[in-house]
Structures are given as structure tokens and as C-alpha cells.
Coordinates of C-alpha atoms and ligand atoms in Angstrom, one line a residue:
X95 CA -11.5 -28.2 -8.6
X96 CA -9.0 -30.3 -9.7
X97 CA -8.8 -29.3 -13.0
X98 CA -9.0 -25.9 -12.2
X99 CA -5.9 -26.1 -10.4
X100 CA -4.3 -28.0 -13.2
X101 CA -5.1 -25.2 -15.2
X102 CA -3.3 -23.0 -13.3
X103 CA -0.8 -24.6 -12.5
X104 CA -0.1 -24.8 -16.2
X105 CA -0.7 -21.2 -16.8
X106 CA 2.2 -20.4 -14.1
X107 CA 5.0 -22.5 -15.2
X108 CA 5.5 -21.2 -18.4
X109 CA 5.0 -17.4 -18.6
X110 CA 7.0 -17.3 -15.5
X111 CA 10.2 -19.1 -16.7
X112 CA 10.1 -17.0 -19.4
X113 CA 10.3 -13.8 -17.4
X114 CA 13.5 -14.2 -15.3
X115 CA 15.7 -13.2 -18.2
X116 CA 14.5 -9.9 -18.2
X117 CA 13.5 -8.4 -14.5
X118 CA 16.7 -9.1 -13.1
X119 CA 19.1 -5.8 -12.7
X120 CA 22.7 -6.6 -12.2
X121 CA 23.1 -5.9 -8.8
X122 CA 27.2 -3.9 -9.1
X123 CA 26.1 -1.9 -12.4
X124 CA 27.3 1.2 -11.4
X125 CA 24.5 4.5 -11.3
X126 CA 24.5 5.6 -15.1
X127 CA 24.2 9.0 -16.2
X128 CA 22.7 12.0 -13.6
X129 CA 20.3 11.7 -11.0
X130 CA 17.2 14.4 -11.0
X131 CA 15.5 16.1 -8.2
X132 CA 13.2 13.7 -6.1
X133 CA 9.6 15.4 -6.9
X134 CA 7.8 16.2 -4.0
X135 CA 4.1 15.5 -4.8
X136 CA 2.0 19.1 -3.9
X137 CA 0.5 18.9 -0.4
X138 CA -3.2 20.1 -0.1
X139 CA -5.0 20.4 2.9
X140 CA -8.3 21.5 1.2
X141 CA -10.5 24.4 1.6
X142 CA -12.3 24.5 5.3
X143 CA -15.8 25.9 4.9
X144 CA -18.3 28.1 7.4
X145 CA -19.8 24.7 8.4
X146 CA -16.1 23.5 9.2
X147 CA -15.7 20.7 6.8
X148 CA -12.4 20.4 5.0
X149 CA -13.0 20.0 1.2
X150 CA -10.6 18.5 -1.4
X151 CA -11.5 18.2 -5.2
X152 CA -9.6 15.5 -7.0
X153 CA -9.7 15.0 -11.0
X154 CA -8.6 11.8 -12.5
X155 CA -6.5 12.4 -15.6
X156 CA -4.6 10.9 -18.5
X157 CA -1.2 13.4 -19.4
X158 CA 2.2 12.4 -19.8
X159 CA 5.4 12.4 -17.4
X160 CA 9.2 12.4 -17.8
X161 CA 9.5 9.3 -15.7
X162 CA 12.3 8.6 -17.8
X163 CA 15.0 11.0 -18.9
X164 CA 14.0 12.6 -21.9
X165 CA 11.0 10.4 -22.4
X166 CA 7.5 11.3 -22.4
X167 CA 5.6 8.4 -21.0
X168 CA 1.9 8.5 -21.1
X169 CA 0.4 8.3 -17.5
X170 CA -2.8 8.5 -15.3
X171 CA -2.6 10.9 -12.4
X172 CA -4.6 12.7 -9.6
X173 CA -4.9 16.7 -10.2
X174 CA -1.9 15.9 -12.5
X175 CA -0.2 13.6 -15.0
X176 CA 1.2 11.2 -12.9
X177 CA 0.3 10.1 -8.9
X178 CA -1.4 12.8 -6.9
X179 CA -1.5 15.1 -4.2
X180 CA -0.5 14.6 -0.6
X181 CA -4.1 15.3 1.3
X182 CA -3.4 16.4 4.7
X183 CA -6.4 16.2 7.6
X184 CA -6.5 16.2 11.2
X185 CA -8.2 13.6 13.3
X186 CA -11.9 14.3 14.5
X187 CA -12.2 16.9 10.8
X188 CA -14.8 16.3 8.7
X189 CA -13.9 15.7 5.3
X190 CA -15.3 15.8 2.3
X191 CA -14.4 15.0 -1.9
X192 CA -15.2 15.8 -4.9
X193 CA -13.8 13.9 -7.3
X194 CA -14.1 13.7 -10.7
X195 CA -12.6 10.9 -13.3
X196 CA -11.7 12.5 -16.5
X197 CA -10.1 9.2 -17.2
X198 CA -11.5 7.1 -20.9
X199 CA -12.8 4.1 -18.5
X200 CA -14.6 3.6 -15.1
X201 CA -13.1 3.8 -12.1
X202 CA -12.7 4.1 -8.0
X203 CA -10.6 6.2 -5.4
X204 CA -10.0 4.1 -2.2
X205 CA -8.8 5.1 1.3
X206 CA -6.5 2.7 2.1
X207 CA -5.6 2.6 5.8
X208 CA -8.7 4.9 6.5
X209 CA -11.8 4.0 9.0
X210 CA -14.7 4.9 6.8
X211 CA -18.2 4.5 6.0
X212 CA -18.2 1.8 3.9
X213 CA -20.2 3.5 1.0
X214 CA -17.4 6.1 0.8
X215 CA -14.7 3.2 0.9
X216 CA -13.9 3.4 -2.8
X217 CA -14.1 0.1 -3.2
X218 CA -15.2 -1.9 -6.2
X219 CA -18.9 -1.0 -5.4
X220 CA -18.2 2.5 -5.6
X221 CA -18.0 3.2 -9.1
X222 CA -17.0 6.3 -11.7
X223 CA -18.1 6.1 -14.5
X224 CA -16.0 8.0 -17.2
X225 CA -16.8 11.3 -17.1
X226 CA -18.9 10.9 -13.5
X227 CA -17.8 12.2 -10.5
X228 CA -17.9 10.8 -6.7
X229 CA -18.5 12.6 -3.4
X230 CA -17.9 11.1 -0.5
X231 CA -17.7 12.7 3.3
X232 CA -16.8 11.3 6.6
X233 CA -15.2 12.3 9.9
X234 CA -11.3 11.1 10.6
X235 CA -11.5 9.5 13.2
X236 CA -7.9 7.7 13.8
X237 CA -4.5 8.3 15.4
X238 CA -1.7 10.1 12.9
X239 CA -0.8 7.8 10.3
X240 CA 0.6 7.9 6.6
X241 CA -2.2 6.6 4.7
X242 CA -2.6 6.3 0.7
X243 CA -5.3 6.8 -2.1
X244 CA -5.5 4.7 -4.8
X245 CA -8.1 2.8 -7.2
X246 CA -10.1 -0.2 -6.5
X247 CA -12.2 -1.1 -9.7
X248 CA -12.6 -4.8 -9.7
X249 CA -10.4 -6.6 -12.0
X250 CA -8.5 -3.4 -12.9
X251 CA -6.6 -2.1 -9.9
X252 CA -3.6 -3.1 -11.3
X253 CA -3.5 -1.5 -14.5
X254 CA -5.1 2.1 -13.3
X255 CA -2.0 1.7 -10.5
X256 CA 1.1 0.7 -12.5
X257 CA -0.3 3.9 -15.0
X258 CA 0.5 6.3 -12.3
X259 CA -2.8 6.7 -9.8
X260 CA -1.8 6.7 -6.0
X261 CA -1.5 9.5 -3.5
X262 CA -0.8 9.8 0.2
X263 CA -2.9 10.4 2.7
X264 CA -1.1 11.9 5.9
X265 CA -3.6 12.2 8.8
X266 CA -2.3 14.7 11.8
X267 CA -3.3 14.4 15.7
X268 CA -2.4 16.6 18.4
X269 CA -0.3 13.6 20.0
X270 CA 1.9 13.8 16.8
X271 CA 2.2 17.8 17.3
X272 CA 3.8 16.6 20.4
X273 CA 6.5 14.8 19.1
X274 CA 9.8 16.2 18.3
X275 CA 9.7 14.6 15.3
X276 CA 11.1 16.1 11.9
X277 CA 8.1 17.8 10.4
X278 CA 8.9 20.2 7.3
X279 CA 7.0 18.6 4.9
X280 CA 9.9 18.5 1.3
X281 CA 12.4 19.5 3.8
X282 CA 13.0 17.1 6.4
X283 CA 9.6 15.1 5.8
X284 CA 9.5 13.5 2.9
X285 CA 6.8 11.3 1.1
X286 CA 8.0 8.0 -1.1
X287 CA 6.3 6.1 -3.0
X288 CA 8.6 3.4 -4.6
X289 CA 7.1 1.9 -7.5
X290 CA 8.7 -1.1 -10.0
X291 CA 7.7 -0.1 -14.0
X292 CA 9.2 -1.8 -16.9
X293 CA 9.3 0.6 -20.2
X294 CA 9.3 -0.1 -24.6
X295 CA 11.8 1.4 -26.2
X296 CA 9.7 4.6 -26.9
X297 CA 9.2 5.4 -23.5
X298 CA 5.5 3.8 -23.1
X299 CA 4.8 1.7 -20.0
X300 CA 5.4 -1.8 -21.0
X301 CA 2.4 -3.3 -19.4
X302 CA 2.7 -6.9 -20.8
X303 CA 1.5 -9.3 -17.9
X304 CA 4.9 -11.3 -18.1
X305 CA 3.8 -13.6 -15.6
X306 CA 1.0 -14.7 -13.8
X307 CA 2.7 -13.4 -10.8
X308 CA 1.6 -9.6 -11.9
X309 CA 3.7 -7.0 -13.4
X310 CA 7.3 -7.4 -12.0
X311 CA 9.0 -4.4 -13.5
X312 CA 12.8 -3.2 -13.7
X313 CA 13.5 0.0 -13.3
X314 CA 12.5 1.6 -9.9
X315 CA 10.4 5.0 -9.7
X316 CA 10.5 7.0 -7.0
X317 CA 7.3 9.8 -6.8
X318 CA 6.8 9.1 -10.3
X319 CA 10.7 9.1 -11.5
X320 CA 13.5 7.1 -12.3
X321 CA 17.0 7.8 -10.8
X322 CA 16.5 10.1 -8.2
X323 CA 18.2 12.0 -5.6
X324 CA 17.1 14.5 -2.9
X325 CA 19.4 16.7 -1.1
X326 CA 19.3 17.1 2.0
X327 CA 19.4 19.7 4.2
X328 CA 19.0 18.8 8.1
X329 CA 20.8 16.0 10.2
X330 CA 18.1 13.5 10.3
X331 CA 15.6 13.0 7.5
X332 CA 11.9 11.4 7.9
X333 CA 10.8 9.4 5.1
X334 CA 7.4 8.2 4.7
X335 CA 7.8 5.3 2.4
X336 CA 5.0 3.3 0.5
X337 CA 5.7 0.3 -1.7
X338 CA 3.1 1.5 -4.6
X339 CA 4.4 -1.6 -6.6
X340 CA 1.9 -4.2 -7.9
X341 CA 4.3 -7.3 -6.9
X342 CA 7.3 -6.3 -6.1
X343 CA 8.7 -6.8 -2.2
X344 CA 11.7 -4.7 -1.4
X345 CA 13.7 -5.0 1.4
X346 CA 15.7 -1.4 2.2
X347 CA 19.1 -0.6 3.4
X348 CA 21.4 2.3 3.8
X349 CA 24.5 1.7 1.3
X350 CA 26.5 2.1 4.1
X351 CA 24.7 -0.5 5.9
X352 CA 24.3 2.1 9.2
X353 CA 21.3 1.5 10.9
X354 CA 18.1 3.4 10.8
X355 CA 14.9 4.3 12.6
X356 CA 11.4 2.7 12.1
X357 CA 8.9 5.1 13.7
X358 CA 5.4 4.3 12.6
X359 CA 3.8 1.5 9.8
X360 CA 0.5 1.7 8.0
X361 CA -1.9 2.7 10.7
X362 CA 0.6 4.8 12.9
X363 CA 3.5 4.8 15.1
X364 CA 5.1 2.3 16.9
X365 CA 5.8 2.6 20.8
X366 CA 9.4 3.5 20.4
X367 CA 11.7 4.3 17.7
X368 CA 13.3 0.7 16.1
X369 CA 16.7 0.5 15.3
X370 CA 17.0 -1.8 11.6
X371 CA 19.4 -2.3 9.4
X372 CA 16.9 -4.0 6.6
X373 CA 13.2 -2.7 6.4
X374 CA 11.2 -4.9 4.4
X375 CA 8.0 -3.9 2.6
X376 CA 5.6 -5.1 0.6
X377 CA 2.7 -3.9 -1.6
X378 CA 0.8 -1.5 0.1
X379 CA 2.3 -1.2 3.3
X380 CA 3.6 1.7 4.4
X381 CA 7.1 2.7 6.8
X382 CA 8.1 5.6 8.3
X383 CA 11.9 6.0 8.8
X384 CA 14.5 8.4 10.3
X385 CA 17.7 8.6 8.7
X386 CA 20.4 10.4 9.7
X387 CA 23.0 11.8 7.5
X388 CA 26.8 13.4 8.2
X389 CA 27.7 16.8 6.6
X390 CA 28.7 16.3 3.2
X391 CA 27.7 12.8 2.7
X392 CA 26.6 10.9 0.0
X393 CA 24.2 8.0 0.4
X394 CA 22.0 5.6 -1.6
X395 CA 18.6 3.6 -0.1
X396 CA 18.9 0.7 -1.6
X397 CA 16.6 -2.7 -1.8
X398 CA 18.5 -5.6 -1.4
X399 CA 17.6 -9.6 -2.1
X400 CA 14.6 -10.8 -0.1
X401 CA 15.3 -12.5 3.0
X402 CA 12.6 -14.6 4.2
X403 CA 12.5 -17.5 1.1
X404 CA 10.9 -20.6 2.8
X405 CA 8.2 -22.5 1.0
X406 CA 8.4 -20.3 -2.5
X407 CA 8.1 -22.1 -5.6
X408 CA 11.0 -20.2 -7.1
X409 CA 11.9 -17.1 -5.4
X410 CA 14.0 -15.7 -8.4
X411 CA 10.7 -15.6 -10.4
X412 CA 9.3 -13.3 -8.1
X413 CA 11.8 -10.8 -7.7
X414 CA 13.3 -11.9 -4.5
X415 CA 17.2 -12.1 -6.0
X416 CA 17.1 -8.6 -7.6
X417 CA 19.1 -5.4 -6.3
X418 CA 18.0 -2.0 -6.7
X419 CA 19.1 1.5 -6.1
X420 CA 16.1 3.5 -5.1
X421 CA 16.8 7.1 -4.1
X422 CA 20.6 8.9 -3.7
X423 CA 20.3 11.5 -0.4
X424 CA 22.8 13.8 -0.9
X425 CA 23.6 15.7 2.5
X426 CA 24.6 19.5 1.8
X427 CA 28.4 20.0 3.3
X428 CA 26.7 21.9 6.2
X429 CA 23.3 20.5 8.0
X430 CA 20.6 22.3 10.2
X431 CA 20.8 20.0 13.5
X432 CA 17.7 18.3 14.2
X433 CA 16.3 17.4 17.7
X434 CA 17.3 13.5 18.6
X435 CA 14.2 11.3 18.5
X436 CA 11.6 11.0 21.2
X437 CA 12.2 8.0 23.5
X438 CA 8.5 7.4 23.4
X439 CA 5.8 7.7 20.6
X440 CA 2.4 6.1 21.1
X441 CA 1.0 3.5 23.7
X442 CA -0.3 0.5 22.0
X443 CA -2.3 -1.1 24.0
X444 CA -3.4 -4.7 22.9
X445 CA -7.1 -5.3 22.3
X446 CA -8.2 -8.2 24.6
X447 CA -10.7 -11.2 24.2
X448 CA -11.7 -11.5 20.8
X449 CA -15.8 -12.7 20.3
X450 CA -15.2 -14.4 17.2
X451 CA -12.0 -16.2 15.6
X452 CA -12.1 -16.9 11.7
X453 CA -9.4 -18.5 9.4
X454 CA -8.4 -17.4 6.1
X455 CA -6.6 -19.7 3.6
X456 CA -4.7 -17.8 0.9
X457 CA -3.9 -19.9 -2.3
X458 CA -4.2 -20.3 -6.4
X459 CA -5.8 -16.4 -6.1
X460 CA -8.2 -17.9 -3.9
X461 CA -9.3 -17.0 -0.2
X462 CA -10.8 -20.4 1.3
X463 CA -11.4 -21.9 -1.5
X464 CA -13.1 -19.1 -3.5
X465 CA -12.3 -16.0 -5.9
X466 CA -14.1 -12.8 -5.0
X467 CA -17.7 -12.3 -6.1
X468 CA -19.2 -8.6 -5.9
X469 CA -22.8 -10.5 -5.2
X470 CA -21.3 -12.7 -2.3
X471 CA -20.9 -11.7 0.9
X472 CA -18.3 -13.6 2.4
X473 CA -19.0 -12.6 6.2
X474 CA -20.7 -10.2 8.4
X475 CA -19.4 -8.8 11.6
X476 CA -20.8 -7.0 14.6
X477 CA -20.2 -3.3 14.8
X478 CA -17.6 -2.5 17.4
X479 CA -16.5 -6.0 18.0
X480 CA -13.1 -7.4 18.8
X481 CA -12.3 -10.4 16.3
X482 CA -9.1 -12.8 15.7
X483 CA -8.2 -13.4 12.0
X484 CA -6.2 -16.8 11.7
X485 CA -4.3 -16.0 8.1
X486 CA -2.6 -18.4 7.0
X487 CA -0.4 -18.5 2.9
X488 CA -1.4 -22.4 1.9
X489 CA 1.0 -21.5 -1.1
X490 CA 4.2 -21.1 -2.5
X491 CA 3.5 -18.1 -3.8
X492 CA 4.4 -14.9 -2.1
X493 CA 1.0 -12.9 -0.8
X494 CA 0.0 -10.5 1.7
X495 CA -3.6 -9.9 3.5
X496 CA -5.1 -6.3 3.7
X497 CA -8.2 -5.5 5.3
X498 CA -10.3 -2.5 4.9
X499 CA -11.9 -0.2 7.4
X500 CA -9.6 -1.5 10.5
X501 CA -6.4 -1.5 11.7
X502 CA -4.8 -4.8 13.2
X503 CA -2.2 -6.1 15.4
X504 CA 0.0 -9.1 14.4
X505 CA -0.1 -11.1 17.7
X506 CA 1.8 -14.3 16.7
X507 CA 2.9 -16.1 13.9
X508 CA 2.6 -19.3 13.9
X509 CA 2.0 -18.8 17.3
X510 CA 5.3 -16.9 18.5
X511 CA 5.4 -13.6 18.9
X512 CA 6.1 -11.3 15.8
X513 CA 9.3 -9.4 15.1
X514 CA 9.0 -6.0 16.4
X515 CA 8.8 -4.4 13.1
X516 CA 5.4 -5.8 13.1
X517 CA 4.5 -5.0 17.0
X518 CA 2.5 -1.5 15.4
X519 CA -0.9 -1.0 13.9
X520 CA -1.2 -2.3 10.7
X521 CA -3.4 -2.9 7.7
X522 CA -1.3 -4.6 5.2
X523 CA 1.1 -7.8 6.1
X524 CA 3.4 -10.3 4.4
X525 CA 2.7 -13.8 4.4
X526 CA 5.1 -16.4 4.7
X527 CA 4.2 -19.5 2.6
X528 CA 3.3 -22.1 5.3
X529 CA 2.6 -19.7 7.8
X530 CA -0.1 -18.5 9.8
X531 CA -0.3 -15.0 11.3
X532 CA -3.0 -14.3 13.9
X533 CA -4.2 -10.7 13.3
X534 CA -6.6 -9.1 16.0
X535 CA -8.6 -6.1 15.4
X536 CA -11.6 -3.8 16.6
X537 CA -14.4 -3.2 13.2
X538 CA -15.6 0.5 13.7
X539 CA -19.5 1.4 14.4
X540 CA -19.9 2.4 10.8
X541 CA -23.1 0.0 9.9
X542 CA -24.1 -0.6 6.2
X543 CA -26.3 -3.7 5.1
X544 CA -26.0 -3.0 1.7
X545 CA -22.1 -2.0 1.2
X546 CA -19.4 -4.2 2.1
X547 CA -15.7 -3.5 2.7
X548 CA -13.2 -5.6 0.9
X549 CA -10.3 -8.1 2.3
X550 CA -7.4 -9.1 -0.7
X551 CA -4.2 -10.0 -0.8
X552 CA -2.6 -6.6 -1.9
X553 CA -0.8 -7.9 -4.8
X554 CA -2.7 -6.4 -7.6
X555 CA -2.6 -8.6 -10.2
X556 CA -3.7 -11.7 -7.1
X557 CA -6.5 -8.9 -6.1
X558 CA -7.8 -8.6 -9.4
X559 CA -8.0 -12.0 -10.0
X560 CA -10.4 -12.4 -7.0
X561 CA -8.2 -13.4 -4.5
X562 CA -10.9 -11.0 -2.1
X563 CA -13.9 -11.1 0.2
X564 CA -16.2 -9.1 1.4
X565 CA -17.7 -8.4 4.4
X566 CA -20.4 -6.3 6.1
X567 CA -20.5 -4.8 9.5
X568 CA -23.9 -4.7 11.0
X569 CA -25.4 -3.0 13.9
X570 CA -27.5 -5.0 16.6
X571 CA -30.5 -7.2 14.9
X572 CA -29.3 -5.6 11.3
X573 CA -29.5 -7.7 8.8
X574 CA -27.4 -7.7 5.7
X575 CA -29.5 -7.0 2.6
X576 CA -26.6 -6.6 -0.1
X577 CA -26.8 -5.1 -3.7
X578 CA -27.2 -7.7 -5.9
X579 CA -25.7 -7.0 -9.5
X580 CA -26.5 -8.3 -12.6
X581 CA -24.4 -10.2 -15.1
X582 CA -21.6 -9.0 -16.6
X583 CA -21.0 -6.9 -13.3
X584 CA -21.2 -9.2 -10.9
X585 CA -17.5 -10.6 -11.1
X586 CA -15.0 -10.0 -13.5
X587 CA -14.2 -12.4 -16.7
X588 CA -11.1 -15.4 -16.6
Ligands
C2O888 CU1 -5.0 -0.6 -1.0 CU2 -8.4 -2.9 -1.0 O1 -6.7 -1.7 -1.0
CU889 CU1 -7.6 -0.7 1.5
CU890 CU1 -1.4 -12.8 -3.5

């Protein structure tokens, strides 16, 4: 153990000091050159057959996208060269995919955010092969929320990411159809994926692991572009934002500093609209935000230095000093009025007495102790049970903690109550080194001795070093009975 740690320990002071130089963008350089149209990734809601169930295809790709002006970078993408499209489903459909990977290498396609059988979770388990395809069906069965798709193959999530796969995943109910909420999808309801990339000179993704961190990049993306603007049409705006990055937190303010509205987060929305001023977000979690905009108006999102600091090694290693303009919105000189928000969005009502409490430590890209292994189960849980998970960042490292399958509340940090931006349903959250955040959630009735879904912090380059578990959810008297892999695919090399 010890020297294991020494080992890393070693392996993170170097290659990290040697990064800073080059990851930090002054924070006054003005915007240079012109700003393109924001591209609004295609919105499919699938082809509904006699027997009612909504069908999507998806083909995994290499091609190559202008994600810089003028350059032709070479990039993965979904039905395209670079992310994917928007799927679009209403709770209680039945769903179902073919997808197909085109791509030179194996891969998976995981539902983030989405209750699913665990064989069709797209997890590490659930393979591609290169030139395979996948086809998994389930029924939604969870409130409106703004869900992603993205790969899971274990020890290269990371890379198949940062070369352009991720999509969104919106999910419709007919509460949300109640809402007077903006709803134009492109118009006034906008997907954003905000990604961090570092590029060579030629234009190629530089994807040089300068630190053991993961890839920190320095120019921002937004759906697959640098320097973006979107114009803008209506008084308020909806934007459904995901951090897509592999390690990168951002923290997002209007450059006028006016507040705006946080409606929902990963698993849907919140019980009222919050007024912020500062929205932060990291990897995989997802906010939906109302902005409003005057006539004529000219206004930038921008990230801004990361707040919460305590415990990190060196927070300027990570990112957390850097300044970024992310999109401009450029309000046309005369806007459609839009309805003011709803007073009221969802009930959350909290889950009760937990059976079982467990405690996760987070630290060295370990999870108690231990990096993930595909022929481990880590723990089982009882279909339909209530559980509290005790998470706790042992580091100094920044990490978050994503589960699959359910949704959670954050009922206390360290014991207090959380800030309200975290009083919604979740699936992703930021940890605090030294801090412990007590998470409670409800596991679905979807049984499966053999499959396992997956628990990681969500920074990619942490995830595909093992910092994951696994766990199975069993029925009454079920008792696991995993896969067991052999060699070379049973955990991934150091
Ligand atoms: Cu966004 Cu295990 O995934
Ligand atoms: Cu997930
Ligand atoms: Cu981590």
C-alpha cells in the first residue's frame, strides 16, 4: 500500500507542475476574431412502430469537424462527425436502439441519468465490438429530466469522450407539458454541452495526458465549437447545460453579473425556480437555466474561478483559477415576450428511513481502498430499497460521485443541510475534499444477478483509472452469480 501511494504520489507532482503554464487563459483577453452560430445538435424522437415502441438507430463514427475556425479536426460522433443527436422520449414509452459502432476500436453507449435494466446500461459490460452493433430496449420510466448519452468502455471513457461522443437525452412527462416553461426546442430551448479541448497546431485534438489529473484543456467548446454565439429571439431563454468536460469544473455567470434561474439538475426539476448568480458544475452534471435577456442586448456566459478551494493540493493545477468565455447570446433588437416562470415545478418529496447505510471513501483513484475490478462485485442491494450513501473525498484532489440506475437526494453535508442548488434530484455531485455528503436514494425493481451497474467518480481520466464499483440489485432470495471474465479483460492495465 505504501509504496503504491508513494508511487503515485510521485507520478502527480511532476507532470502536474509542469502543466500550469499552459491551461491557464488570461482571464481580460478580449474575444478575438468572429463568433459562429451555436450548432444545435438534430433532435430525433425515433420512429414509433404498430406495437408502439419508439425506435432510434445510432451509428458511431470517425469524420471530421470545424471545431476550430478553418480547421478540420478529426472527431468521433453519433449519426455524425462530432457529438450526437438530442433523443427525445416520453415517460412510460418503450424504447428501443439500434446502434451500431463504426468506430476502429470497441466500445459502449451509456444512459447516464436513466433508470434502466442493467444489461442495457451501457456500461463497461456491455461491449461493441468494432464493427458490432447493440440493441437495447426498456421502458422510461422517470419524471422529465435532461439526461446524456455517452461511452463507458473501461479504461477508455475518456478518450472516446474528449474525441467528440456525447448526446442528450431529454425525457418529456405530462407534468412538464404543464409548465409554462420555454419549450421551442433551438428557439428558446436550447441544449449545451460545454466541453474543455486543447488543440496542435494543425488543428488535431491534442490528447497528451498533461497531468495525472486528466485532460485539462484550453479552449472551450460549446456543441462541438469554439467561440460561439446564439441569437436570440424571445425574452427569456432556457438552456439545458451539461459539463461534457473530462476534468474541468466551471462555475457560470452572466457577464453582467444579473442573476438567473436554476429550474431542474440531472434527474429533474427542482421545487421552485432558484435565483443564482454563480452555477457551478462539474463533469457530468447537468443544469437547466432561464435567462432573460433585454431587447438589443449583448451578453456573454461566462465561467469564472472556482469558489469552493478548501483542502486541494493546488487548486491552480486543476483548473480552479482559469476564466473562460463560453457562449455570447445576442438578443435581436426586438424579442417575442415569454410567459414569467411558474411559481411551482415539481414536489420533491424526501424518501424516509433508509434499510441500509454504507460509506464510500474517495482517494488516490480509489473507492475504499480499491480500484475497480470488472470480476468484483463491490455490493449488492435489494430491489426497491431505500439506502443512505455516506460519501466522503479523503483527498485533496477534486472528485465527484455518480451512481447509475438511481437518482439521489443530497441530505446533508457534513451533516448540515445542502445549498439549495443541490435540494433537486441528482445523479452526479461534487465533493469537497474533507467532506462527507450523505446521499439517499430508492434502487429500481430492475433485478440482474449477472450485470452490475457502475458507481465512479465522473472525472474521466479518475474513472478510467478504476476509481469505480459495481453493484447488483437483486430481487428477494436472488443471489448474485456475476460474469466472471478472463485475463486481459478483467481490469484494465497501470
Ligand atoms: Cu456518465 Cu458511469 O457515467
Ligand atoms: Cu451514468
Ligand atoms: Cu476523481
Amino acid at each position: 500500500m505504501i509504496s503504491r501511494r508513494r508511487l503515485l504520489a510521485a507520478s502527480v507532482a511532476l507532470p502536474l507542475a509542469a502543466s500550469v503554464a499552459g491551461c491557464v487563459r488570461h482571464p481580460s483577453a478580449p474575444a478575438v476574431g468572429t463568433t459562429r452560430p451555436l450548432p444545435i445538435p438534430p433532435l430525433t424522437t425515433g420512429q414509433v412502430g404498430a406495437d408502439g415502441v419508439r425506435r432510434f438507430e445510432l451509428t458511431a463514427r470517425t469524420g471530421t469537424t470545424e471545431m476550430l475556425p478553418g480547421k478540420a479536426t478529426p472527431t468521433w460522433g453519433y449519426n455524425g462527425s462530432v457529438l450526437g443527436p438530442a433523443l427525445r422520449a416520453r415517460r412510460g414509452e418503450r424504447v428501443a436502439f439500434t446502434i451500431t459502432n463504426n468506430l476502429p476500436e470497441a466500445t459502449t453507449v451509456h444512459w447516464h441519468g436513466m433508470r434502466v435494466p442493467a444489461r442495457c446500461d451501457g456500461g463497461p459490460h456491455q461491449t461493441i465490438e468494432a464493427g458490432g452493433t447493440w440493441s437495447p430496449e426498456w421502458t422510461v420510466d422517470q419524471p422529465a429530466a435532461t439526461l446524456w448519452y455517452h461511452p463507458h468502455p473501461h479504461g477508455s471513457t475518456e478518450k472516446h469522450v474528449y474525441r467528440g461522443l456525447s448526446g442528450f437525452f431529454l425525457i418529456d412527462d405530462e407534468h412538464a407539458d404543464g409548465l409554462d416553461l420555454p419549450r421551442r426546442y433551438g428557439v428558446d430551448d436550447i441544449p449545451l454541452v460545454i466541453q474543455d479541448r486543447r488543440f496542435a497546431a494543425d488543428g488535431r485534438l491534442d490528447e497528451t495526458d498533461s497531468s495525472t489529473y486528466g485532460l485539462l484543456g484550453d479552449t472551450i467548446i460549446t456543441n462541438g465549437i469554439s467561440d460561439a454565439h446564439l441569437s436570440v429571439r424571445t425574452e427569456r431563454v432556457r438552456l439545458r447545460i451539461l459539463n461534457g468536460s473530462s476534468s474541468r469544473l466551471f462555475n457560470l455567470a452572466r457577464s453582467d453579473d444579473r442573476p438567473f434561474d436554476l429550474i431542474a439538475t440531472d434527474g429533474g426539476f427542482l421545487e421552485k425556480p432558484l435565483s443564482l448568480s454563480r452555477m457551478q458544475l462539474s463533469p457530468g452534471e447537468r443544469a437547466e437555466i432561464v435567462l432573460e435577456l433585454r431587447a438589443g442586448q449583448t451578453l456573454t456566459l461566462r465561467s469564472l474561478p472556482i469558489e469552493p478551494r478548501a483542502g486541494l493540493s493546488d487548486p491552480a493545477e486543476f483548473g480552479f483559477d482559469d476564466t473562460f468565455d463560453i457562449l455570447t447570446l445576442r438578443a435581436a433588437p426586438q424579442l417575442t415576450p415569454s410567459p414569467a416562470l411558474p411559481g411551482a415545478l415539481a414536489t420533491i418529496t424526501p424518501l424516509g428511513a433508509a434499510a441500509t447505510t454504507r460509506s464510500f471513501e474517495l482517494q488516490w483513484y480509489m473507492i475504499n481502498g480499491q480500484r475497480m475490478d470488472m470480476n468484483r462485485i463491490d455490493l449488492t442491494v435489494q430491489a426497491g430499497a431505500t439506502e443512505v450513501w455516506e460519501v466522503r473525498n479523503a483527498d485533496n484532489w477534486p472528485h465527484n460521485f455518480h451512481i447509475h440506475d438511481v437518482r439521489f437526494q443530497v441530505i446533508g453535508i457534513d451533516g448540515l443541510p445542502p445549498p439549495q442548488a443541490l435540494s433537486g434530484w441528482k445523479d452526479t455531485v461534487y465533493t469537497e475534499p474533507g467532506r462527507t455528503y450523505t446521499l439517499a436514494m430508492r434502487f429500481s425493481g430492475h433485478t440482474d444477478p449477472t450485470y452490475p451497474y457502475m458507481y465512479h467518480c465522473h472525472l474521466l481520466h479518475h474513472e478510467d483509472q478504476g476509481m469505480m464499483g459495481q453493484f447488483l440489485v437483486l430481487g428477494p432470495g436472488q443471489q448474485p452469480a456475476p460474469m466472471v471474465m478472463s485475463g486481459n479483460d478483467s481490469g484494465h492495465g497501470h
